Coordinates of C-alpha atoms and ligand atoms in Angstrom, one line a residue:
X3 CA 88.3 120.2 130.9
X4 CA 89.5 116.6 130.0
X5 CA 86.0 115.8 130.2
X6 CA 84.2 118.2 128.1
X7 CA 86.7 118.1 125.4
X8 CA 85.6 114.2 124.7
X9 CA 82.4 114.7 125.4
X10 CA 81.7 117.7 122.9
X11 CA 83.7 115.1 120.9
X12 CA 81.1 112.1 121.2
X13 CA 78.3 114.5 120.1
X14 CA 79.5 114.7 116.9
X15 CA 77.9 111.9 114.5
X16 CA 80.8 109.7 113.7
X17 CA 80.2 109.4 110.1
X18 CA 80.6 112.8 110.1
X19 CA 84.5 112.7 110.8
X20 CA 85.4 109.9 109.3
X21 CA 83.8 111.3 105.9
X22 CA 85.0 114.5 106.3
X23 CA 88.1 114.8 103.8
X24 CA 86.6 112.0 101.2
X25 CA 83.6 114.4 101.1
X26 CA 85.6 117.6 100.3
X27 CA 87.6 115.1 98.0
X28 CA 84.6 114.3 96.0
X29 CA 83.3 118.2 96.0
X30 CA 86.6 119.1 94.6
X31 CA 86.8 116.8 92.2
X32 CA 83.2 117.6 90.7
X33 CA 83.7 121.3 90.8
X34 CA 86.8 120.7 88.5
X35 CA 84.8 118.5 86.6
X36 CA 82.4 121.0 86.1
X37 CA 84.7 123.9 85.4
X38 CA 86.1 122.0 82.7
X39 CA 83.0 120.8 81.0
X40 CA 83.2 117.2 81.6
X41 CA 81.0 114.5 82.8
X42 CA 80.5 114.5 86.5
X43 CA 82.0 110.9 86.5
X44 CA 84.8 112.0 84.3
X45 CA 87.4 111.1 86.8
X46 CA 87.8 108.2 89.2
X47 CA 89.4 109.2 92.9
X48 CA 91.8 106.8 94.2
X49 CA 92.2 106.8 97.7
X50 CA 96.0 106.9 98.6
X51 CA 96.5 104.9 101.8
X52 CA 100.4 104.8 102.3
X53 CA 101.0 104.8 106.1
X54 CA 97.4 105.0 107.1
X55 CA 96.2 101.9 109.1
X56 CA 93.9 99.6 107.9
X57 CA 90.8 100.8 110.7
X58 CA 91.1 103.7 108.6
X59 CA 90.9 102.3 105.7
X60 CA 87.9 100.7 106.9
X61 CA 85.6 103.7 108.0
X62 CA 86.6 105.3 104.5
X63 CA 85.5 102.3 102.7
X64 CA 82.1 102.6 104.6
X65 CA 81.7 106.2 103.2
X66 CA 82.0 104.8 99.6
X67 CA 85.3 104.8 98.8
X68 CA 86.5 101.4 96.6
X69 CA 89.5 102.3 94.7
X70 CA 92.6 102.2 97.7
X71 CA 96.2 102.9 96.1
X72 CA 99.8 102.1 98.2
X73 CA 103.0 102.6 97.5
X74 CA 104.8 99.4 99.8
X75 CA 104.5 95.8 99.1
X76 CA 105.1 94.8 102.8
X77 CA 102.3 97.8 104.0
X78 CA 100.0 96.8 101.7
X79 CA 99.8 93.1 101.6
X80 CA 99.2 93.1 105.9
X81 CA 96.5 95.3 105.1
X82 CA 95.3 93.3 102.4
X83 CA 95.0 90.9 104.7
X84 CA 93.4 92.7 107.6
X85 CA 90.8 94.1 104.7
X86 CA 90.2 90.5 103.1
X87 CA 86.3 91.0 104.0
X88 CA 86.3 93.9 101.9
X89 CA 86.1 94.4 98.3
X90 CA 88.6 96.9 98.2
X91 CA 90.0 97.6 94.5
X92 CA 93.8 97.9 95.1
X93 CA 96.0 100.0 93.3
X94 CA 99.5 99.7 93.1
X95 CA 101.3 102.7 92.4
X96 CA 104.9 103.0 94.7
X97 CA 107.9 102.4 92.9
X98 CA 108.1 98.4 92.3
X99 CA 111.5 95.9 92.2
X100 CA 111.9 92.7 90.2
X101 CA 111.9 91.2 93.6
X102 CA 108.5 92.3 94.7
X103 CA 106.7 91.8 91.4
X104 CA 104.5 88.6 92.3
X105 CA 102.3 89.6 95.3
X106 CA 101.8 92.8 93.3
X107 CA 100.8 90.4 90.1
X108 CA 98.5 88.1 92.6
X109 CA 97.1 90.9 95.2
X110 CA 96.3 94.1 93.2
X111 CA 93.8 94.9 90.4
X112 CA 96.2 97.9 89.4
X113 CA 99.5 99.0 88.8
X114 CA 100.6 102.7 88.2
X115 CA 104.3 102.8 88.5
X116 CA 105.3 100.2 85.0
X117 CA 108.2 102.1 84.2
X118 CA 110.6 99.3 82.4
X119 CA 110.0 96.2 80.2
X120 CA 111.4 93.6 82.7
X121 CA 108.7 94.7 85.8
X122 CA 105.9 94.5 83.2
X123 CA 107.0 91.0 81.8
X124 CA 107.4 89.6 85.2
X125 CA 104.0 91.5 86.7
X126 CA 102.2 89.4 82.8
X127 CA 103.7 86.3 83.7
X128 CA 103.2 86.2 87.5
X129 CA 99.8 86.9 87.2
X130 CA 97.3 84.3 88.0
X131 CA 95.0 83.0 85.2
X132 CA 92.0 82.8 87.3
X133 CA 92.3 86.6 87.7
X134 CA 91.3 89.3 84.7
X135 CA 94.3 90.7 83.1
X136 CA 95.9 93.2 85.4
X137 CA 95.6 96.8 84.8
X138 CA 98.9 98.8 83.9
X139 CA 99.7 102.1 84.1
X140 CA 103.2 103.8 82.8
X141 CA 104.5 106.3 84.4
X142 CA 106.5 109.1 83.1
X143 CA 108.9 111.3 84.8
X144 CA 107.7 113.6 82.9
X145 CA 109.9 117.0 84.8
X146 CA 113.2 114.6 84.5
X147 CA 113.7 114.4 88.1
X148 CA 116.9 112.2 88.9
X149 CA 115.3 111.6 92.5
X150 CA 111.9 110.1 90.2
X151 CA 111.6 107.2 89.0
X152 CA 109.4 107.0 85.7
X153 CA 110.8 106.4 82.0
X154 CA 111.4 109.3 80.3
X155 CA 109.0 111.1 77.6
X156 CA 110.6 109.9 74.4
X157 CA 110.8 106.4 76.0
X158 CA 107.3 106.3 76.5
X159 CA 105.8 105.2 73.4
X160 CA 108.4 102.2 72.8
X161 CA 107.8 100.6 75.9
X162 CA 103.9 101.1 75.5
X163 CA 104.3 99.1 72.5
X164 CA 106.0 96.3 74.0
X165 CA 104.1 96.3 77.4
X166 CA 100.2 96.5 75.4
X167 CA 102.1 93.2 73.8
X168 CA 101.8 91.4 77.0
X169 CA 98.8 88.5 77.2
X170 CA 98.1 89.0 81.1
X171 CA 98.2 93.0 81.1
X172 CA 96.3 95.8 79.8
X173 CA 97.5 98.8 79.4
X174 CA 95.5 101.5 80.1
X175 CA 97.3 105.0 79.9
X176 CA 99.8 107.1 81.7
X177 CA 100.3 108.1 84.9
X178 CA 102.7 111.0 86.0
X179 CA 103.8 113.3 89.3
X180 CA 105.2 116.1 88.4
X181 CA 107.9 118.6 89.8
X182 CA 105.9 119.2 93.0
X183 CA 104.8 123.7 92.4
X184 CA 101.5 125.3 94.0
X185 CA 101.5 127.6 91.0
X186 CA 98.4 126.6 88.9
X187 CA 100.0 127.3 85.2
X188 CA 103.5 125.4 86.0
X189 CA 100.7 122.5 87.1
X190 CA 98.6 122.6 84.1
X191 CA 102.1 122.6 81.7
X192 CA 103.2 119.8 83.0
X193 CA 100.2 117.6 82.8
X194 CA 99.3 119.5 79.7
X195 CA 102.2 117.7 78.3
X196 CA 101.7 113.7 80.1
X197 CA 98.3 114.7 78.4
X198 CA 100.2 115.5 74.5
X199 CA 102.3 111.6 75.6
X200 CA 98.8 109.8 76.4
X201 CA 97.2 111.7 72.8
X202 CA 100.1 110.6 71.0
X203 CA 100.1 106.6 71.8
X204 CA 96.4 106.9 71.0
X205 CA 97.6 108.1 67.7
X206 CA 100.1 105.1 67.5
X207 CA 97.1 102.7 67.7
X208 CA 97.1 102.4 71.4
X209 CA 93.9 101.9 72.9
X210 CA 94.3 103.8 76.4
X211 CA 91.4 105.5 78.3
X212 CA 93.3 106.5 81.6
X213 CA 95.5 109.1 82.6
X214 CA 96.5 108.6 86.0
X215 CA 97.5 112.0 87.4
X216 CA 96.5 114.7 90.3
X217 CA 97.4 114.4 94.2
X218 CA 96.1 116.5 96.4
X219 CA 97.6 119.6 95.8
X220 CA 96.9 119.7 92.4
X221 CA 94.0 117.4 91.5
X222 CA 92.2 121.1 89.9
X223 CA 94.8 121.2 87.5
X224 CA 94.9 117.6 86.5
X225 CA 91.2 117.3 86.0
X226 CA 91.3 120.5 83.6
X227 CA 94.1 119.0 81.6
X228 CA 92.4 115.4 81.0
X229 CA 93.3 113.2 84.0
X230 CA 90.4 110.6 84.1
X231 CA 92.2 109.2 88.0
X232 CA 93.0 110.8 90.4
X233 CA 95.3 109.8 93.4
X234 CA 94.2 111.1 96.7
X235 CA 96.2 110.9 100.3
X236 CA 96.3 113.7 102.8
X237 CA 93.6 115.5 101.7
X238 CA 91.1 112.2 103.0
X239 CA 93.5 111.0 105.4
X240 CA 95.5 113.7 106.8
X241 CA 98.9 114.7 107.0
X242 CA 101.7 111.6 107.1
X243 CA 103.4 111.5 109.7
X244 CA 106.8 112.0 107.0
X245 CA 105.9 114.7 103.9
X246 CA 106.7 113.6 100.7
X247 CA 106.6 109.8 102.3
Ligands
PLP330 C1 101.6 109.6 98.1 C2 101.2 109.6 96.7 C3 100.0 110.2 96.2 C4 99.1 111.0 97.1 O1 99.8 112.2 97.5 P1 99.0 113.3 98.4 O2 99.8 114.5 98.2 O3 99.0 112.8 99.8 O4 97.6 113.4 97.8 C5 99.7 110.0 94.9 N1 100.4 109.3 94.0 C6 101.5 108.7 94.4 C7 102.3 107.9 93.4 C8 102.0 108.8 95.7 O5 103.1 108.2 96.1

């Protein structure tokens, strides 16, 4: 039994496992492309790596994947390291302390989760000047969820004005995770209105071209309402081992 089990296993082509959710991913995220008239490279898929190990990491980067985002300093720096052959582009998008701001500044080519002044004026200072400016993100709790972190909407457009102030950042746009709902109207609404946030800075002068938003169970609606990133976890990698984690 044992036996045939792992051998009906081995005939599989590896490639073929290891691929497997990126390449629904990617169909997913064209179809929604597609249903809502954009471009077919309209949206960029981040692949959320929180808890997965780094030889995982590795097989998806050799389907194609670039773009990796985590959520823990510790976690991602030993995979950083692990990784350094790689060129991985690393997102940062967990909530981030004043405490944790310079590995973040020296290690990552992203940041999602700016949500206050004094992260984003430590995160310009700390970064190195042999290094492009780093790319910043807000993000807005944009349900009000006390158990979110995120400034809230009609905070949004003074910070961005401070932050796009900074010489060693650039702010690029919004990012957003709403009240978690599989009902596809209460998912459009809300990134219907991170969208009306992003349209509004724009207004203000701004100049922002991303609006980080979509996970795995709602990456359909995000894409219909503007998102031009994506962040991706258990759909490529599988369930974690804790939900929500
Ligand atoms: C975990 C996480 C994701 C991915 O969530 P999935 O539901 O696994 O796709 C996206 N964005 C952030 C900020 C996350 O923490």
């Amino acid at each position: 039994m044992t036996e045939g089990t792992s051998a009906s296993r081995r005939v599989q082509p590896a490639a073929d496992t290891e691929c497997a959710g990126l390449r629904v991913v990617r169909e997913r995220l064209a179809c929604a492309l597609a249903e809502a008239g954009r471009a077919p490279d309209g949206a960029r898929l981040v692949a959320v790596s929180k808890t997965v190990p780094a030889a995982r990491l590795r097989e998806v980067f050799a389907c194609g994947q670039r773009a990796f985002g985590e959520s823990y300093v510790q976690e991602a720096l030993a995979k950083q390291e692990a990784l350094a052959d790689i060129p991985i582009e690393w997102h940062f998008i967990g909530p981030l302390q004043s405490n944790k701001t310079r590995p973040v500044a020296e290690r990552f080519a992203w940041v999602h989760s700016v949500d206050r002044l004094r992260i984003a004026e430590r995160l310009s200072a700390q970064r190195p000047a042999d290094l492009p400016p780093l790319n910043v993100c807000l993000q807005v709790n944009i349900d009000r969820e006390a158990t979110k972190s995120g400034v809230a909407p009609e905070e949004v457009s003074h910070l961005a004005q401070a932050v796009a102030r900074l010489p060693r950042l650039t702010l690029r746009g919004l990012m957003a995770i709403p009240a978690p709902t599989m009902d596809p109207a209460t998912q459009r609404d809300a990134f219907r209105r991170v969208r009306a946030l992003f349209e509004r800075l724009r207004a203000e002068g701004l100049l922002l071209d991303t609006l980080s938003m979509g996970m795995s169970d709602d990456l359909e609606a995000a894409v219909l309402e503007g998102a031009t990133l994506v962040r991706v976890g258990s759909a490529i990698f599988g369930a974690r081992p804790r939900p929500g984690h």
